[in-house]
mmCIF file of C-alpha atoms in Angstrom:
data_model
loop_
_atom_site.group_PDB
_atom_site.id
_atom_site.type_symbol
_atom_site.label_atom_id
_atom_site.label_comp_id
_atom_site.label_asym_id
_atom_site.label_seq_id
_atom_site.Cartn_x
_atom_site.Cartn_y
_atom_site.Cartn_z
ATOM 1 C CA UNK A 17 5.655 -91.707 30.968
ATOM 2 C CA UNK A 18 5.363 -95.011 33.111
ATOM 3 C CA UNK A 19 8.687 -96.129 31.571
ATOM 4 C CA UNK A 20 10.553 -93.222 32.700
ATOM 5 C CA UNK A 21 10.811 -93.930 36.264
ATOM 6 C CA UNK A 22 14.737 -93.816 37.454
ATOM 7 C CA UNK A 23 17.484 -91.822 37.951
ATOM 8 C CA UNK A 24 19.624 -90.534 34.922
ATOM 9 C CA UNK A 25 22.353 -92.884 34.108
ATOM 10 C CA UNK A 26 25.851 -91.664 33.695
ATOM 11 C CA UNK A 27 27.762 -93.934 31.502
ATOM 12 C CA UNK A 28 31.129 -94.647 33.245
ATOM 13 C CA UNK A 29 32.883 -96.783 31.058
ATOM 14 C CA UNK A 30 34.204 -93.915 28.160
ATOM 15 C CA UNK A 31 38.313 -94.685 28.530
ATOM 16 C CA UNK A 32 37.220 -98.883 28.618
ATOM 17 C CA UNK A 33 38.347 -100.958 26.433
ATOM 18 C CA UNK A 34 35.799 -103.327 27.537
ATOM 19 C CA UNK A 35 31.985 -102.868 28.446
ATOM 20 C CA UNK A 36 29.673 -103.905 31.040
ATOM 21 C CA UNK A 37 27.074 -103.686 29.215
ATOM 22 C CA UNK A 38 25.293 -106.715 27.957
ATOM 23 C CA UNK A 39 25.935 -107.700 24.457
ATOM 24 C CA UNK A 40 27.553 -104.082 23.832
ATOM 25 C CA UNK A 41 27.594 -103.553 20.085
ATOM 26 C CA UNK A 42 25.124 -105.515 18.747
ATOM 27 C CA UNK A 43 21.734 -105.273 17.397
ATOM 28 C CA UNK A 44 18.734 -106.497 19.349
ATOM 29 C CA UNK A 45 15.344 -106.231 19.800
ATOM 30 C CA UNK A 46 13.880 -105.763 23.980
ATOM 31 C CA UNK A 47 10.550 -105.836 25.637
ATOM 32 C CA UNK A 48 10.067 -104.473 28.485
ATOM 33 C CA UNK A 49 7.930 -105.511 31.328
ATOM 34 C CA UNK A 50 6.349 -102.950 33.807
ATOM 35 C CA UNK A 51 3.497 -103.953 36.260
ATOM 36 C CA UNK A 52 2.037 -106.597 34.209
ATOM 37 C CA UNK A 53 2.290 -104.474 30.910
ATOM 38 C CA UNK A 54 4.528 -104.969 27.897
ATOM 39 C CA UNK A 55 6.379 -102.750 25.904
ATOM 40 C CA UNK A 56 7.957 -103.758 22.624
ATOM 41 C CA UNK A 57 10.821 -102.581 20.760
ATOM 42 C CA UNK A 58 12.119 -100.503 23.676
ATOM 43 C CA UNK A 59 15.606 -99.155 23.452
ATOM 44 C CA UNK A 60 17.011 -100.832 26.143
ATOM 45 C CA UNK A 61 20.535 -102.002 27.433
ATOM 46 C CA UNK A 62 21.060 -103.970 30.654
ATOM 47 C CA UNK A 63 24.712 -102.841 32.760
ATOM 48 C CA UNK A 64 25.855 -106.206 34.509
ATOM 49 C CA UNK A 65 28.251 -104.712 36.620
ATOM 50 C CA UNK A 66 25.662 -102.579 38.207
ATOM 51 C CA UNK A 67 22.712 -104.909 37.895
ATOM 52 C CA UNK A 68 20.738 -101.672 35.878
ATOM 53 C CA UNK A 69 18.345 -101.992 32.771
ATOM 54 C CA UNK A 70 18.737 -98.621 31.073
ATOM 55 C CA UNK A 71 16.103 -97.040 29.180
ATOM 56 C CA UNK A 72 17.446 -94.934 25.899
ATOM 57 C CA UNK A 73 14.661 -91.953 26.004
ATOM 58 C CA UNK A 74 14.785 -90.996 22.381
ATOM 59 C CA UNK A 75 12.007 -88.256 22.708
ATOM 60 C CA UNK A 76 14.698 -85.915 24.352
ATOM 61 C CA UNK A 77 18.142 -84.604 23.324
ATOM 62 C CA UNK A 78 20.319 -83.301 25.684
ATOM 63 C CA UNK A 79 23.906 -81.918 24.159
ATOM 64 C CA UNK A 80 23.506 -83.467 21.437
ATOM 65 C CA UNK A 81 22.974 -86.970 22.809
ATOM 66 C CA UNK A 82 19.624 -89.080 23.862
ATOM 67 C CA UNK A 83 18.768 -89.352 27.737
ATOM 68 C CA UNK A 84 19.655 -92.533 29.537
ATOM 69 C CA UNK A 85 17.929 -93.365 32.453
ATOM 70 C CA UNK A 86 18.339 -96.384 35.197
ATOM 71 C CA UNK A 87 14.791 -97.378 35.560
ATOM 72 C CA UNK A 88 13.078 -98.227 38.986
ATOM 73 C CA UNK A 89 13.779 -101.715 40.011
ATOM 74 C CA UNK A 90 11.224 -101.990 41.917
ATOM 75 C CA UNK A 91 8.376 -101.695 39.229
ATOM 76 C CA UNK A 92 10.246 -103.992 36.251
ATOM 77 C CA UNK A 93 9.249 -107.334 36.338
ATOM 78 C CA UNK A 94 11.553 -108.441 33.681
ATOM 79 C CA UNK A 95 12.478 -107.872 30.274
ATOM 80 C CA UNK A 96 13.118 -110.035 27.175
ATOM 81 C CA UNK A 97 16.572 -109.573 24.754
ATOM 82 C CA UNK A 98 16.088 -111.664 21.082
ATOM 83 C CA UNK A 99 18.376 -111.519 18.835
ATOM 84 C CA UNK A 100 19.610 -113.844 15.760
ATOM 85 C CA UNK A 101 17.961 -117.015 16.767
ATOM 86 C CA UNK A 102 18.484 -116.418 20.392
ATOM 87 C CA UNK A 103 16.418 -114.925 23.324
ATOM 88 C CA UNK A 104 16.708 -113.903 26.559
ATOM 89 C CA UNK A 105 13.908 -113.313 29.433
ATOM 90 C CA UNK A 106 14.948 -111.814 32.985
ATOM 91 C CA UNK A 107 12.853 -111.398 35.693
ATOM 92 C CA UNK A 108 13.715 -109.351 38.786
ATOM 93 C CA UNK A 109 14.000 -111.941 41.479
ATOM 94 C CA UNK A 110 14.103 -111.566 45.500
ATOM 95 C CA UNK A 111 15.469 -114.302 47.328
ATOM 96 C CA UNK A 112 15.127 -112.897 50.923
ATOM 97 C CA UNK A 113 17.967 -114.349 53.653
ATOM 98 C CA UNK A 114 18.818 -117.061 51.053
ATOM 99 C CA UNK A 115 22.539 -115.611 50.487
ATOM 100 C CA UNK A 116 21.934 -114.656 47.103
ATOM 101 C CA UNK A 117 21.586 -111.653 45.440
ATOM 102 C CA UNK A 118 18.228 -109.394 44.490
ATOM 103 C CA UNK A 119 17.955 -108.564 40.805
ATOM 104 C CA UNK A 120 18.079 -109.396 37.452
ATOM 105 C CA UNK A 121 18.364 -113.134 36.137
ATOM 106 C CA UNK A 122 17.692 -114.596 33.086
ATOM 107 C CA UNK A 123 15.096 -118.030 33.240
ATOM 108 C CA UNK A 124 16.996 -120.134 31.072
ATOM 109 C CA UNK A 125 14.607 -123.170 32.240
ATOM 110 C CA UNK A 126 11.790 -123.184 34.116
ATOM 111 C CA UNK A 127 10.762 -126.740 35.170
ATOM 112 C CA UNK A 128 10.931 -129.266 38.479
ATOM 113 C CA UNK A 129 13.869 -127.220 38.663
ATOM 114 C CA UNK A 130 14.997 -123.629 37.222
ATOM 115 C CA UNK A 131 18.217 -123.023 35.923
ATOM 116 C CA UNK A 132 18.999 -119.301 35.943
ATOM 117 C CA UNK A 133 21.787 -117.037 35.198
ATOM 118 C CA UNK A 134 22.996 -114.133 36.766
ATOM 119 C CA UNK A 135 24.748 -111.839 34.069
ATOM 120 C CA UNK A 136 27.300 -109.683 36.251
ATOM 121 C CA UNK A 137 30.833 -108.244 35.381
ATOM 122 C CA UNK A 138 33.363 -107.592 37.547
ATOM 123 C CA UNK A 139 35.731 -103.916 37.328
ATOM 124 C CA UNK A 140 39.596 -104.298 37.132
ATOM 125 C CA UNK A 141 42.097 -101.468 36.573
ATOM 126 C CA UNK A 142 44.456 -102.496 33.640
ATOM 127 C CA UNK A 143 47.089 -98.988 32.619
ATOM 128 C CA UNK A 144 45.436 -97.358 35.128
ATOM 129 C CA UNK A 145 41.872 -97.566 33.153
ATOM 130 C CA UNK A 146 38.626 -99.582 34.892
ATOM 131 C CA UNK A 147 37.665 -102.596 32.594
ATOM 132 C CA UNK A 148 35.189 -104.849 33.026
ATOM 133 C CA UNK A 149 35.466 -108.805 32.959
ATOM 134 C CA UNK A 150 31.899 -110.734 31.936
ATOM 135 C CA UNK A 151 30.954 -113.771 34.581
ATOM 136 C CA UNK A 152 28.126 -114.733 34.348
ATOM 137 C CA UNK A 153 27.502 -117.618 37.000
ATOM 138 C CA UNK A 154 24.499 -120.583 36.930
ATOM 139 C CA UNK A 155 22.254 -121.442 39.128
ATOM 140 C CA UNK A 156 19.650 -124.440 39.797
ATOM 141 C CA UNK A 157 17.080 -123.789 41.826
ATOM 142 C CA UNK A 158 15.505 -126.773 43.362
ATOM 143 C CA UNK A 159 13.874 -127.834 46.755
ATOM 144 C CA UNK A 160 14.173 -124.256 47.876
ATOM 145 C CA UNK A 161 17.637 -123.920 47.961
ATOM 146 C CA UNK A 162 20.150 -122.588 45.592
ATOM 147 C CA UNK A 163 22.842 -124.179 43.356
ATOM 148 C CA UNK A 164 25.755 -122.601 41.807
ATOM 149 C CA UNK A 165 26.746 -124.736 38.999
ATOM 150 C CA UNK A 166 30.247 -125.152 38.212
ATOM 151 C CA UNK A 167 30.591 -128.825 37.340
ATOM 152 C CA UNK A 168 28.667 -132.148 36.466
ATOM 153 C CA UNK A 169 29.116 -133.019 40.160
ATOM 154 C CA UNK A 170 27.272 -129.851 41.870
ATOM 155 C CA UNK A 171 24.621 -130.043 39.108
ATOM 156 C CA UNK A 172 24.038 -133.452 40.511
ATOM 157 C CA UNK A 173 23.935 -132.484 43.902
ATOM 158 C CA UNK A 174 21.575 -129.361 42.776
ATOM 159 C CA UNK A 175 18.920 -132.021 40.747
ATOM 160 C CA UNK A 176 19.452 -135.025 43.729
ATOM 161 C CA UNK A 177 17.076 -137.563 42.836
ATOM 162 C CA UNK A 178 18.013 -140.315 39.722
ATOM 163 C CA UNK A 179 22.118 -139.725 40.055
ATOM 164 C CA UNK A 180 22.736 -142.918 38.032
ATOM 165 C CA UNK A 181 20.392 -142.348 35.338
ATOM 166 C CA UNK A 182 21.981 -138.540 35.344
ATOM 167 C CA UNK A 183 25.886 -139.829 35.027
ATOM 168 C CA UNK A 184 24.702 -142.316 32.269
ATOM 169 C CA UNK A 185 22.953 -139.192 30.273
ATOM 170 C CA UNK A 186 25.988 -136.725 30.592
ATOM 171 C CA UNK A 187 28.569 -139.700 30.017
ATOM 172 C CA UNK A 188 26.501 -140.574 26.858
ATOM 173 C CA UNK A 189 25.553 -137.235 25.530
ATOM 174 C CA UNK A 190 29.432 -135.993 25.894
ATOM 175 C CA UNK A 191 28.285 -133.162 28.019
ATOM 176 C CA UNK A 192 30.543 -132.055 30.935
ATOM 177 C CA UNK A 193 28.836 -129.221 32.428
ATOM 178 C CA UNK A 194 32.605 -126.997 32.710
ATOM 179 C CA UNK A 195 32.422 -126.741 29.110
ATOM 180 C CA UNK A 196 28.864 -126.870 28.652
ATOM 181 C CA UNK A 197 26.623 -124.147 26.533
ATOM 182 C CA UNK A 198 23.122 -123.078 28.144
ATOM 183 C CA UNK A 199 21.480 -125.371 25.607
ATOM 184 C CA UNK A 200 23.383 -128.299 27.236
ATOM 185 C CA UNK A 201 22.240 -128.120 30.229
ATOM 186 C CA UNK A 202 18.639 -127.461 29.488
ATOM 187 C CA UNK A 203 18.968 -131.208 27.609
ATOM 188 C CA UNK A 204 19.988 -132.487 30.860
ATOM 189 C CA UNK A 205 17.214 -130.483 32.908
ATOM 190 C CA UNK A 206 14.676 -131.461 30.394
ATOM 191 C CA UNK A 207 15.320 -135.092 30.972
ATOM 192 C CA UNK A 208 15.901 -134.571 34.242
ATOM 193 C CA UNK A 209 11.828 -133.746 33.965
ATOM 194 C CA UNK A 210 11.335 -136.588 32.049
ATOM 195 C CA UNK A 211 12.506 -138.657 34.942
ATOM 196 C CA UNK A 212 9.883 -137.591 37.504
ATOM 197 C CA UNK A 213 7.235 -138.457 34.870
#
């Protein structure tokens, strides 16, 4: 009964070819976080164009199909995704005046600096249907301010300190942060931590 705390959802995105729903057709396992407790093996999906975890409640059929309901923000602390050999954990962030937004992110690396991700879609009409394009968009938190990462040069800026020994790491490691996977850059923040040291 604490889980089901939310409004019902409605999904919206029947005529789409595309969804905005996170990893939409595949199989994972989610834990959910709710004032300090866990939950595992919830049925859960997270909506990035509305920034919404939805909660499957399987104890109830309605017409023939399962309840879905957009839980309370404001008593999720996070939840975890794992699938294959990867995993996920958001936490429901507040950033105050900062500029950026309230809500889900994923804590890709949590060290002198965090690197986060913000998994949003944006809606665009194509024949006159809504569809939904995934962008998700970086960030490095560091010094109290906030990064969007795009590039090797506004990761720099983001991580300040030890620029030369930075450049020499991503010029010898091939990474250029454009092209770069999540793993990538969590080489260069990990020896970015290694630098401090």
């Amino acid at each position: 009964n604490e889980l089901i705390n939310g409004k019902e959802y409605i999904p919206y995105s029947f005529y789409s070819k595309t969804s905005p729903m996170l990893f939409s057709g595949v199989i994972f396992t989610a834990t959910l976080k709710i004032k300090g407790r866990e939950y595992h093996n919830v049925r859960l999906q997270y909506d990035t164009f509305l920034d919404e975890l939805i909660y499957t409640d399987t104890s109830r059929v309605i017409d023939d199909t399962y309840r879905r309901i957009a839980l309370n923000k404001d008593i999720v602390d996070g939840f975890d995704f794992a699938f294959r050999s990867d995993s996920l954990k958001f936490r429901n962030l507040t950033f105050g005046q900062s500029g950026m937004k309230n809500g889900f992110y994923e804590i890709v690396y949590n060290g002198k600096a965090k690197f986060i991700i913000r998994h949003e879609s944006s809606q665009y009409i194509y024949d006159a249907v809504k569809e939904y394009k995934y962008r998700p968009v970086s960030y490095v938190l560091s010094g109290g301010k906030q990064f969007v990462i795009k590039d090797n040069k506004s990761l720099l800026t983001a991580l300040g300190q030890n620029q030369w020994e930075l450049k020499k790491y991503l010029k010898e490691s091939r990474i250029n942060i454009k092209r770069a996977g999540k793993n990538e850059i969590v080489r260069v923040m990990t020896f970015f931590d290694s630098l401090q040291k």
